[in-house]
Coordinates of C-alpha atoms and ligand atoms in Angstrom, one line a residue:
X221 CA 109.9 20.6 88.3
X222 CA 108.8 23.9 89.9
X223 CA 108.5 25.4 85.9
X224 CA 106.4 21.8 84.6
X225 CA 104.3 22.5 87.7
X226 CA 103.6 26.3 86.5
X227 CA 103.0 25.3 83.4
X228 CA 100.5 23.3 84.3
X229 CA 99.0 26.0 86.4
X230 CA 98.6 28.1 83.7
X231 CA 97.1 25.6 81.4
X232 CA 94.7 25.0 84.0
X233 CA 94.0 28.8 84.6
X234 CA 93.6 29.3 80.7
X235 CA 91.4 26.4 80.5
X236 CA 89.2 27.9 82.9
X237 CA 89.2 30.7 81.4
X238 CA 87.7 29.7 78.3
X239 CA 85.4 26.8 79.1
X240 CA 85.5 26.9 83.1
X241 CA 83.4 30.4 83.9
X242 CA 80.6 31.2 82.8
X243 CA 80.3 34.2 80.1
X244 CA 76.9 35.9 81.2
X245 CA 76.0 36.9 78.0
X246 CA 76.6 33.7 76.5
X247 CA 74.0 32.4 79.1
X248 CA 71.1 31.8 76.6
X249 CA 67.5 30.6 77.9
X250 CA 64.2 28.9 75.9
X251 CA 60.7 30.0 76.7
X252 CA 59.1 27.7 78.6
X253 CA 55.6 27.6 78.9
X254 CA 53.6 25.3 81.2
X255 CA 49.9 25.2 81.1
X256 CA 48.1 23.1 83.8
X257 CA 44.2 21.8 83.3
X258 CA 43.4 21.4 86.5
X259 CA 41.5 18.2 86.2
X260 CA 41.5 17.4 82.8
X261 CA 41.7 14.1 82.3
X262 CA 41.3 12.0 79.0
X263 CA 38.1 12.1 78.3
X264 CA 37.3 15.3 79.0
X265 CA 39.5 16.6 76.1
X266 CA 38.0 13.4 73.9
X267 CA 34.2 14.7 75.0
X268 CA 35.2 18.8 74.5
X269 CA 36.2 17.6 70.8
X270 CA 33.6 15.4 70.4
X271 CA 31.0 18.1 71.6
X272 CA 32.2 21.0 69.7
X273 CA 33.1 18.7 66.1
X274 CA 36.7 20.0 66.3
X275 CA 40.1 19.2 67.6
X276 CA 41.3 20.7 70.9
X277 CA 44.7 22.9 69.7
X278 CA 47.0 20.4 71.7
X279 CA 45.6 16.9 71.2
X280 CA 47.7 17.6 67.7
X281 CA 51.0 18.3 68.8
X282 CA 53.3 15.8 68.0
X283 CA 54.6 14.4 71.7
X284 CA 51.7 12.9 73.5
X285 CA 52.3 11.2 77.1
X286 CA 50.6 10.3 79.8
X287 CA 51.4 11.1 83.2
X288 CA 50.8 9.6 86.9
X289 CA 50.0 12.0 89.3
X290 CA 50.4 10.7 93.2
X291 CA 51.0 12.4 95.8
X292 CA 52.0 11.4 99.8
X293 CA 49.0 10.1 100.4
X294 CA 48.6 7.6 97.9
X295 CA 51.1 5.2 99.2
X296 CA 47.3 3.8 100.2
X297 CA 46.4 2.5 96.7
X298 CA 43.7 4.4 96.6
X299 CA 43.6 8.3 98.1
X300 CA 44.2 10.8 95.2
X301 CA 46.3 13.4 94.9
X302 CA 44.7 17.2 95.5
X303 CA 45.5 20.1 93.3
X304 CA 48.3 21.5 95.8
X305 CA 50.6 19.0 96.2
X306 CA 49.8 17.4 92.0
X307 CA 51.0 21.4 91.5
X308 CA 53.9 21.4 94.4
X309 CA 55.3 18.2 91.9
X310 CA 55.0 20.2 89.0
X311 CA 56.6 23.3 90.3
X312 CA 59.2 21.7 92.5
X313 CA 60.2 17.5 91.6
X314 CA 59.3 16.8 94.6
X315 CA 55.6 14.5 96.2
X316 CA 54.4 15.9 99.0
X317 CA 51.5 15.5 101.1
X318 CA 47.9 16.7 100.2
X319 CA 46.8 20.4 100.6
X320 CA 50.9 21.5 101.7
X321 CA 52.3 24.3 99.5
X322 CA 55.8 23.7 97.8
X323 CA 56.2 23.1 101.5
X324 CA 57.9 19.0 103.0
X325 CA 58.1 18.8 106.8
X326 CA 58.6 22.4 107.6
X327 CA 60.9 23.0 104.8
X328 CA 60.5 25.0 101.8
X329 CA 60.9 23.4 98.5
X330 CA 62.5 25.5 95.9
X331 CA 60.2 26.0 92.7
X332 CA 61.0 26.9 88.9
X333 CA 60.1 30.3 89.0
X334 CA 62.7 30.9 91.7
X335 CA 65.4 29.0 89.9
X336 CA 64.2 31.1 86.7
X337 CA 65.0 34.4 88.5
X338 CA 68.0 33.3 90.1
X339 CA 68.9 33.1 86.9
X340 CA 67.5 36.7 85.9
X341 CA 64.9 35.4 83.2
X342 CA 61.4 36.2 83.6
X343 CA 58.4 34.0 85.4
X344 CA 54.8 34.3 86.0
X345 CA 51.8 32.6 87.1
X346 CA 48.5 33.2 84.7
X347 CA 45.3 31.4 86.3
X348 CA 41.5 31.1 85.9
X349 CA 41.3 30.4 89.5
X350 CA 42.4 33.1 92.7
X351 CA 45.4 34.0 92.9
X352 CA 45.7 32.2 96.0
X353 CA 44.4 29.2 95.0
X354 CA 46.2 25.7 95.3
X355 CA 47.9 25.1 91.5
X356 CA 49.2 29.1 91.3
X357 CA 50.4 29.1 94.9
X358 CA 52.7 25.9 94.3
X359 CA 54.3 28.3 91.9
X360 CA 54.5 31.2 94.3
X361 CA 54.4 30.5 98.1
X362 CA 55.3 28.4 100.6
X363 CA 52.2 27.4 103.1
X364 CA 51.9 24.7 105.3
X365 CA 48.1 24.0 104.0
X366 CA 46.3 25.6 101.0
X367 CA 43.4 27.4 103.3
X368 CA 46.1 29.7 105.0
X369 CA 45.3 32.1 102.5
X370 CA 46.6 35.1 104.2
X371 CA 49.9 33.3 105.0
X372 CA 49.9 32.3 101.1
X373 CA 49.4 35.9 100.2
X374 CA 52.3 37.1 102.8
X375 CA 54.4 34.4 101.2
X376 CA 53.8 35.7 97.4
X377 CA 54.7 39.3 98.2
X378 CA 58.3 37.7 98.8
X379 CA 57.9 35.8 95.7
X380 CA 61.0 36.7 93.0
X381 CA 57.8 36.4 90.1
X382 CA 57.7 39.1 87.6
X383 CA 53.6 38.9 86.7
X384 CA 50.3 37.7 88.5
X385 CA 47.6 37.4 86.3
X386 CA 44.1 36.1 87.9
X387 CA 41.1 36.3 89.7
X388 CA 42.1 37.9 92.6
X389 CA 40.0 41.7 93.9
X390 CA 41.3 40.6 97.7
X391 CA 44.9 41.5 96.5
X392 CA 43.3 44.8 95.5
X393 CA 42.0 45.6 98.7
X394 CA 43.5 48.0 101.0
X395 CA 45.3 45.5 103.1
X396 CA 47.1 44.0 100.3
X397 CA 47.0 46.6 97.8
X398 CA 49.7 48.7 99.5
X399 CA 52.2 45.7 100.5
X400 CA 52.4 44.8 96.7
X401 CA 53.1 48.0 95.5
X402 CA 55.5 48.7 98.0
X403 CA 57.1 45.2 96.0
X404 CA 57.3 47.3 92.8
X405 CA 54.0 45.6 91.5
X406 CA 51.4 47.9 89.5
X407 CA 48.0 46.7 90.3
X408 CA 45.0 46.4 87.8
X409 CA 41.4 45.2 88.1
X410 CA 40.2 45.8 84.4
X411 CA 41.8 44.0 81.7
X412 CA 42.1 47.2 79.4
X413 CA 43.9 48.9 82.0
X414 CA 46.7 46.3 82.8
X415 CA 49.8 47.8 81.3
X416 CA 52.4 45.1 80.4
X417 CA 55.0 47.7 80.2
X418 CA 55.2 48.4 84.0
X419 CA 58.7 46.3 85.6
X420 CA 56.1 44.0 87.7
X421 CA 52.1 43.6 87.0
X422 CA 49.8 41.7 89.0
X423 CA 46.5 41.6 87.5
X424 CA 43.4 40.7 90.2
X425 CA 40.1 40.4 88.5
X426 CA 37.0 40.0 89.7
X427 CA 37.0 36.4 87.9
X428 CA 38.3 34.4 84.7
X429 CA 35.8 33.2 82.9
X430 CA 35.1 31.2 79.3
X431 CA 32.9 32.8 77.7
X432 CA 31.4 36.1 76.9
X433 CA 34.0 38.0 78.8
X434 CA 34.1 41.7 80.1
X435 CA 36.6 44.4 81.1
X436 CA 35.9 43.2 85.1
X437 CA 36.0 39.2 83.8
X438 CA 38.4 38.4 81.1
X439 CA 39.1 34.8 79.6
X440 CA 42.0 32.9 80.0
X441 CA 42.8 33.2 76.4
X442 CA 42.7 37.2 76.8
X443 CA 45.4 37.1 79.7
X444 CA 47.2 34.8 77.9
X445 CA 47.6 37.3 75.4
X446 CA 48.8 39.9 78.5
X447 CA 50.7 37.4 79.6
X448 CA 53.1 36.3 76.6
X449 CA 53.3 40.7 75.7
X450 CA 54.5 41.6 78.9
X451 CA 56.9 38.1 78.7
X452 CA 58.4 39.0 75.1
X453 CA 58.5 42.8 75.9
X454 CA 60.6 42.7 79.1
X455 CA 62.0 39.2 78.5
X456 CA 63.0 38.1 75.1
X457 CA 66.0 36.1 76.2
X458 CA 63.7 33.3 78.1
X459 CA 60.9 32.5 80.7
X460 CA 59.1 30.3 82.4
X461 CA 55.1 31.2 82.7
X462 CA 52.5 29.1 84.0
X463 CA 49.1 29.0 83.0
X464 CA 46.1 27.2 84.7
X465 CA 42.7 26.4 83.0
X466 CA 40.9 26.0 86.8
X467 CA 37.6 25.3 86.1
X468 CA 38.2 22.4 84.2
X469 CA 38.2 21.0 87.7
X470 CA 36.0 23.0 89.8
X471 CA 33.6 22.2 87.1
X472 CA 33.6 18.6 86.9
X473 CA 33.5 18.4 91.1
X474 CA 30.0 20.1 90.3
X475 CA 29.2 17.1 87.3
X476 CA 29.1 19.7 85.3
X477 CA 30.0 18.7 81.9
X478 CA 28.5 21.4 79.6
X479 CA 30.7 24.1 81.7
X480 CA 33.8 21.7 82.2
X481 CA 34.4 21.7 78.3
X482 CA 34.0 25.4 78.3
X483 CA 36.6 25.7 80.1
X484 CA 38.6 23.4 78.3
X485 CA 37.8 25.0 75.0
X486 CA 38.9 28.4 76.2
X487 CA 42.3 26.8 77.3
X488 CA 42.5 25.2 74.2
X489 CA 42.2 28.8 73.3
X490 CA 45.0 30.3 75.4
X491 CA 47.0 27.2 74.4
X492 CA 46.9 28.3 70.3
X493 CA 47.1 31.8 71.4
X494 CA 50.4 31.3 72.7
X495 CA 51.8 29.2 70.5
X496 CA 51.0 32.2 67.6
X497 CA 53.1 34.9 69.6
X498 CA 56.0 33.4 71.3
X499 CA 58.9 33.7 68.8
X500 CA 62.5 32.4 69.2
X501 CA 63.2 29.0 70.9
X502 CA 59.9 27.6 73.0
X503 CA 58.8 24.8 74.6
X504 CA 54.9 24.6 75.1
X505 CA 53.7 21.8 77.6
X506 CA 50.5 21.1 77.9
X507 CA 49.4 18.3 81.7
X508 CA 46.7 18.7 83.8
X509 CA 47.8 18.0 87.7
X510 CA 45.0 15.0 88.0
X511 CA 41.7 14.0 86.5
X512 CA 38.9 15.1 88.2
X513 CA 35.2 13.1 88.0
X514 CA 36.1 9.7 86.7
X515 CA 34.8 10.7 83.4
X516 CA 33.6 8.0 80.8
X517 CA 34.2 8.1 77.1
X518 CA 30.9 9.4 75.1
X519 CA 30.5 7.4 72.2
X520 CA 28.3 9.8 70.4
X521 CA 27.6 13.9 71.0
X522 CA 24.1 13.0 72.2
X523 CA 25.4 10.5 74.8
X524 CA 27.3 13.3 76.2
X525 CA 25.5 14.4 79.5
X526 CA 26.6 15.0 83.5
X527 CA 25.6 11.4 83.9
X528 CA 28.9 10.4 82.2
X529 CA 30.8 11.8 85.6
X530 CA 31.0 8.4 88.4
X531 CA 32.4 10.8 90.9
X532 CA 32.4 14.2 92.3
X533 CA 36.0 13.4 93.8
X534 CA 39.9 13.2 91.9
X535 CA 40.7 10.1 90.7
X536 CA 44.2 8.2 90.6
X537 CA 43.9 8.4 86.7
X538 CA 47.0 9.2 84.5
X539 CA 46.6 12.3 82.9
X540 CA 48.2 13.6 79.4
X541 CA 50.8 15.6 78.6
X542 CA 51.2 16.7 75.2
X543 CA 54.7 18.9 73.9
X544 CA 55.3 21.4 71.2
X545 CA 58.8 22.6 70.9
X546 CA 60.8 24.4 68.5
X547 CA 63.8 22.1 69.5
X548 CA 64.3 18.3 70.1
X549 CA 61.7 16.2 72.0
X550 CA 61.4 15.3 75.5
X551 CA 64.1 13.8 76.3
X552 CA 63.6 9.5 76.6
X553 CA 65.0 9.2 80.3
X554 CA 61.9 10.8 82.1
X555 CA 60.0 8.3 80.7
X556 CA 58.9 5.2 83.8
X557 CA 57.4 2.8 81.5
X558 CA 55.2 2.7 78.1
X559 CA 54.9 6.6 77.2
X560 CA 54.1 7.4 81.2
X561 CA 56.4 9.9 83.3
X562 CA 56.2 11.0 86.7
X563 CA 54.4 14.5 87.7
X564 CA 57.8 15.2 89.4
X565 CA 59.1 14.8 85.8
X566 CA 58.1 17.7 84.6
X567 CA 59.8 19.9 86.7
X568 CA 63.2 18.2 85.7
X569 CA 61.9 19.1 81.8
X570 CA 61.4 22.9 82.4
X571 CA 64.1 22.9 84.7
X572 CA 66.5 21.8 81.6
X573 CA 65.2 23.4 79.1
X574 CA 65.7 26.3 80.9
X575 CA 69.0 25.5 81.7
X576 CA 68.2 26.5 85.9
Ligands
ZN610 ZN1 39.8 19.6 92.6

């Protein structure tokens, strides 16, 4: 009896062995890459093509889906989410009220770049907004409310995340400046000067804009570029970066139509830009976190005008997703009903496809 039962021991022990621990090398990520258009909704991807007479990059990849965006608040029917807790979904899986920071009653939700570290592949945050604004914070600090900027800022510099990419001159100024080197960041203002080879980069320029960009204001699609170099370079075996087309949004509160298709046009941009240098196995996903102006359908370019906006306010809308991948599709589970998923959704998706 006492020989069967250490026999069966050391079957058990060899079986471990083989299948039971993990072999770290054998421990094999994807590229992930999530870009949010903060806003975007429908329509103002159908109006951008229709404007411009060409297809946005995305609106052909082959997985479309649409996407409902709630947050807290709107157990009421009717309030929509804002941009931090639509972002705290995406980066976490889990609704929270309006304006909290991958924050739920005093507790911190963990996010996908800290599970991607934890697991020793890369992760960075690329946006057109600051650096401490509402969609990259999700992704990088825990707050209590999106306005504490300074305790947003204190909670980034203990953030695991490998690159910070965005508009952003406060976190170059001398009280911040310091604090992140002393986090092993090297610090640029001028897009020719930001050296992906350094081990950690954030990059805080004056701002992001779409067009007709400068050392001091680079586009999206040019830190994009940074972005996926410094990723490849120090990375190659996975990571998770998140990209944000802001203006999309900030645009639209304004009824600004002309400048909100700018914007998505340069994200459209970043988007193919991307997709042409990320090699190996990838995932691209392409949301927005909620649509932003209740913007109607233009039927022809010349009906497209601000007029076409019924709100300066978010909206309860569904918004799209749309998914490029070098391997199978989005798995059929996330789906709720009729090609729509939950915001919270998503995080499950980057979560296992990066196997965090
Ligand atoms: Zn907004």
């Amino acid at each position: 009896m006492k020989k069967f039962a250490c026999v069966i021991f050391s079957l058990i022990f060899a079986l471990c062995l083989c299948g039971c621990s993990p072999v770290k090398s054998q421990v094999k990520s994807v590229k992930v890459i999530l870009f949010i258009g903060d806003g975007m909704g429908f329509n103002h991807v159908a109006n951008t093509e229709l404007y411009y007479g060409e297809q946005t990059y995305f609106s052909s990849f082959k997985t479309k889906l649409k996407v409902q965006t709630d947050s807290l608040d709107s157990s009421d029917g009717e309030t929509p989410t804002d941009s931090a807790a639509a972002a705290t979904a995406l980066a976490t899986g889990v609704k929270v009220y309006n304006q909290s920071v991958s924050m739920l009653n005093g507790e911190n939700l963990t996010s996908i770049t800290e599970l991607a570290k934890r697991k020793g592949i890369g992760a960075g945050v690329v946006t057109s907004d600051t650096l401490y604004g509402a969609t990259p914070s999700a992704f990088t600090a825990h707050a209590t409310n999106r306005n504490k900027t300074d305790k947003i800022i204190e909670s980034q510099l203990n953030s695991p995340v490998d690159l910070l990419l965005g508009s952003g001159s406060y976190y170059l100024s001398k009280t911040y400046a310091k604090k992140f080197k002393r986090k092993g960041f090297s610090l640029y203002n001028t897009l020719s000067s930001t050296n992906v080879n350094k081990s950690k980069v954030l990059g805080g320029y004056s701002s992001v804009i779409p067009e007709n960009a400068t050392d001091e204001r680079p586009t999206l699609t040019q830190l994009t570029v940074k972005a996926i170099e410094y990723m490849e370079l120090h990375y190659p075996n996975g990571y998770f970066l998140m990209i944000e087309g802001a203006y999309i949004d900030k645009q639209s509160h304004n009824n600004k139509l002309l400048e909100a298709m700018q914007n998505v046009r340069d994200f459209s941009s970043a988007i193919k830009t991307a997709e042409s240098m990320v090699t190996g196995e990838y995932s691209i996903i392409v949301t927005a976190d909620h649509e932003t102006g209740g913007l109607q359908l233009a039927q022809t370019k010349s009906e497209i005008s601000n007029e076409l906006y019924t709100t300066t306010e978010h909206t309860t809308a569904n918004v799209p997703l749309y998914y490029s991948s070098s391997l199978a599709d989005i798995p059929g589970e996330l789906l709720v009903e009729n090609g729509v998923i939950d915001n919270t959704a998503v995080f499950y998706l980057c979560k296992n496809l990066l196997v965090v």
